[in-house]
Each structure stands twice: as structure tokens, then as C-alpha cells.
């Protein structure tokens, strides 16, 4: 049926853009549902939290609650695992540029 995006005798089409299903990009897909984008978001969060803690050390402390505590935990990961985080950032940068 046309409503389901199917054309008689052919592969399915994407409903929003009309492209073939294998050519269509993800329409409205959240970065949390795409694994590569999810990893990029996590790495950006860790790097940003580490940078913010270096700039505002008195504001991002262990005693805070809520989002500030989450920033603290991300900055601890970024500080303690900095060689691995930097390797992951470089690898993800290559993957984002190439794929």
C-alpha cells in the first residue's frame, strides 16, 4: 500500500522523502538511537565536563547534586582515562569524517 511506503513490485520507499529504503537517511532519529551518534555524544559530554571542571574547579565539586554531579562524574572519567578518551575522540573523528 502507498500509506505503508510500499510500491507494487519494488522495494519499500521511505515515507517522508520517497527515496528507496536503503538510500534514505534517518529522518528524525535521535542521536541516542543511533549507536555512532550516541558514542559521539558521550565523548563530547566527557570532554566538555573535563574542560568545564578545569575552568570552574570550585563550581563542579563532589558535593553538588543533579546536573552538576553528572558533570563532576564525567570530568572524573575524562581526567582519569584521558589517554583512552583522547584515542576514542580521534577514532570517532575519523569515523564521522569518513562514514
PDB file of C-alpha atoms in Angstrom:
ATOM      1  CA  UNK A   1       0.000   0.000   0.000  1.00  0.00           C
ATOM      2  CA  UNK A   2       1.072   3.548  -0.539  1.00  0.00           C
ATOM      3  CA  UNK A   3       0.476   4.506   3.112  1.00  0.00           C
ATOM      4  CA  UNK A   4       2.970   1.890   4.296  1.00  0.00           C
ATOM      5  CA  UNK A   5       5.565   3.130   1.819  1.00  0.00           C
ATOM      6  CA  UNK A   6       5.384   0.050  -0.405  1.00  0.00           C
ATOM      7  CA  UNK A   7       5.250   0.168  -4.166  1.00  0.00           C
ATOM      8  CA  UNK A   8       3.867  -2.839  -6.015  1.00  0.00           C
ATOM      9  CA  UNK A   9       6.699  -4.879  -7.461  1.00  0.00           C
ATOM     10  CA  UNK A  10       9.520  -2.866  -5.876  1.00  0.00           C
ATOM     11  CA  UNK A  11      11.413  -2.418  -2.623  1.00  0.00           C
ATOM     12  CA  UNK A  12       9.892  -0.246   0.100  1.00  0.00           C
ATOM     13  CA  UNK A  13      10.207   3.514  -0.087  1.00  0.00           C
ATOM     14  CA  UNK A  14      10.787   5.980   2.730  1.00  0.00           C
ATOM     15  CA  UNK A  15       7.528   7.753   3.541  1.00  0.00           C
ATOM     16  CA  UNK A  16       8.938  11.279   4.327  1.00  0.00           C
ATOM     17  CA  UNK A  17      11.235  11.674   1.318  1.00  0.00           C
ATOM     18  CA  UNK A  18      10.166   8.996  -1.173  1.00  0.00           C
ATOM     19  CA  UNK A  19      13.660   7.530  -1.575  1.00  0.00           C
ATOM     20  CA  UNK A  20      14.288   3.817  -1.614  1.00  0.00           C
ATOM     21  CA  UNK A  21      14.572   2.419   1.892  1.00  0.00           C
ATOM     22  CA  UNK A  22      18.248   1.528   1.538  1.00  0.00           C
ATOM     23  CA  UNK A  23      19.093   5.061   0.290  1.00  0.00           C
ATOM     24  CA  UNK A  24      17.045   7.002   2.838  1.00  0.00           C
ATOM     25  CA  UNK A  25      18.770   8.721   5.707  1.00  0.00           C
ATOM     26  CA  UNK A  26      17.342   8.507   9.191  1.00  0.00           C
ATOM     27  CA  UNK A  27      14.516  11.024   9.456  1.00  0.00           C
ATOM     28  CA  UNK A  28      14.093  12.487  12.904  1.00  0.00           C
ATOM     29  CA  UNK A  29      16.182   9.775  14.559  1.00  0.00           C
ATOM     30  CA  UNK A  30      17.561  10.825  17.897  1.00  0.00           C
ATOM     31  CA  UNK A  31      21.306  10.655  18.500  1.00  0.00           C
ATOM     32  CA  UNK A  32      20.548   8.254  21.338  1.00  0.00           C
ATOM     33  CA  UNK A  33      19.040   5.727  18.911  1.00  0.00           C
ATOM     34  CA  UNK A  34      21.982   5.730  16.517  1.00  0.00           C
ATOM     35  CA  UNK A  35      24.936   3.988  18.177  1.00  0.00           C
ATOM     36  CA  UNK A  36      27.668   6.029  16.469  1.00  0.00           C
ATOM     37  CA  UNK A  37      25.944   9.309  17.332  1.00  0.00           C
ATOM     38  CA  UNK A  38      25.400   8.090  20.881  1.00  0.00           C
ATOM     39  CA  UNK A  39      29.144   7.456  21.281  1.00  0.00           C
ATOM     40  CA  UNK A  40      29.934  10.901  19.870  1.00  0.00           C
ATOM     41  CA  UNK A  41      27.526  12.486  22.375  1.00  0.00           C
ATOM     42  CA  UNK A  42      29.104  10.593  25.284  1.00  0.00           C
ATOM     43  CA  UNK A  43      32.613  11.602  24.221  1.00  0.00           C
ATOM     44  CA  UNK A  44      31.585  15.230  23.777  1.00  0.00           C
ATOM     45  CA  UNK A  45      29.976  15.206  27.207  1.00  0.00           C
ATOM     46  CA  UNK A  46      33.101  13.750  28.856  1.00  0.00           C
ATOM     47  CA  UNK A  47      35.434  16.205  27.105  1.00  0.00           C
ATOM     48  CA  UNK A  48      33.179  19.182  27.861  1.00  0.00           C
ATOM     49  CA  UNK A  49      32.816  18.197  31.503  1.00  0.00           C
ATOM     50  CA  UNK A  50      36.579  17.848  31.881  1.00  0.00           C
ATOM     51  CA  UNK A  51      37.131  21.265  30.295  1.00  0.00           C
ATOM     52  CA  UNK A  52      34.471  22.916  32.474  1.00  0.00           C
ATOM     53  CA  UNK A  53      35.940  21.418  35.628  1.00  0.00           C
ATOM     54  CA  UNK A  54      39.356  22.811  34.662  1.00  0.00           C
ATOM     55  CA  UNK A  55      37.810  26.264  34.109  1.00  0.00           C
ATOM     56  CA  UNK A  56      35.448  26.252  37.136  1.00  0.00           C
ATOM     57  CA  UNK A  57      37.016  23.953  39.748  1.00  0.00           C
ATOM     58  CA  UNK A  58      35.124  25.456  42.691  1.00  0.00           C
ATOM     59  CA  UNK A  59      31.731  25.104  40.982  1.00  0.00           C
ATOM     60  CA  UNK A  60      31.960  21.487  39.810  1.00  0.00           C
ATOM     61  CA  UNK A  61      32.609  19.579  43.017  1.00  0.00           C
ATOM     62  CA  UNK A  62      31.689  16.216  44.502  1.00  0.00           C
ATOM     63  CA  UNK A  63      29.121  17.648  46.930  1.00  0.00           C
ATOM     64  CA  UNK A  64      26.743  19.011  44.290  1.00  0.00           C
ATOM     65  CA  UNK A  65      23.573  17.234  43.163  1.00  0.00           C
ATOM     66  CA  UNK A  66      21.753  16.929  39.846  1.00  0.00           C
ATOM     67  CA  UNK A  67      23.366  18.015  36.586  1.00  0.00           C
ATOM     68  CA  UNK A  68      26.444  19.403  38.336  1.00  0.00           C
ATOM     69  CA  UNK A  69      27.066  15.980  39.904  1.00  0.00           C
ATOM     70  CA  UNK A  70      26.756  14.407  36.458  1.00  0.00           C
ATOM     71  CA  UNK A  71      29.286  16.933  35.121  1.00  0.00           C
ATOM     72  CA  UNK A  72      31.589  16.029  38.011  1.00  0.00           C
ATOM     73  CA  UNK A  73      31.361  12.321  37.200  1.00  0.00           C
ATOM     74  CA  UNK A  74      32.035  12.986  33.512  1.00  0.00           C
ATOM     75  CA  UNK A  75      35.041  15.123  34.383  1.00  0.00           C
ATOM     76  CA  UNK A  76      36.442  12.405  36.647  1.00  0.00           C
ATOM     77  CA  UNK A  77      36.168   9.911  33.783  1.00  0.00           C
ATOM     78  CA  UNK A  78      37.853  12.390  31.439  1.00  0.00           C
ATOM     79  CA  UNK A  79      40.647  13.106  33.911  1.00  0.00           C
ATOM     80  CA  UNK A  80      41.421   9.540  34.931  1.00  0.00           C
ATOM     81  CA  UNK A  81      41.074   7.980  31.490  1.00  0.00           C
ATOM     82  CA  UNK A  82      42.416  10.873  29.424  1.00  0.00           C
ATOM     83  CA  UNK A  83      44.677   8.796  27.105  1.00  0.00           C
ATOM     84  CA  UNK A  84      41.807   6.451  26.271  1.00  0.00           C
ATOM     85  CA  UNK A  85      39.292   9.272  25.896  1.00  0.00           C
ATOM     86  CA  UNK A  86      41.620  11.116  23.530  1.00  0.00           C
ATOM     87  CA  UNK A  87      42.167   7.958  21.444  1.00  0.00           C
ATOM     88  CA  UNK A  88      38.398   7.451  21.280  1.00  0.00           C
ATOM     89  CA  UNK A  89      37.908  11.088  20.238  1.00  0.00           C
ATOM     90  CA  UNK A  90      40.424  10.758  17.430  1.00  0.00           C
ATOM     91  CA  UNK A  91      38.925   7.458  16.281  1.00  0.00           C
ATOM     92  CA  UNK A  92      35.380   8.814  16.332  1.00  0.00           C
ATOM     93  CA  UNK A  93      36.534  11.932  14.475  1.00  0.00           C
ATOM     94  CA  UNK A  94      37.916   9.766  11.677  1.00  0.00           C
ATOM     95  CA  UNK A  95      34.739   7.668  11.589  1.00  0.00           C
ATOM     96  CA  UNK A  96      32.489  10.742  11.487  1.00  0.00           C
ATOM     97  CA  UNK A  97      34.511  12.237   8.625  1.00  0.00           C
ATOM     98  CA  UNK A  98      34.726   9.043   6.594  1.00  0.00           C
ATOM     99  CA  UNK A  99      31.433   7.282   7.282  1.00  0.00           C
TER     100      UNK A  99
END
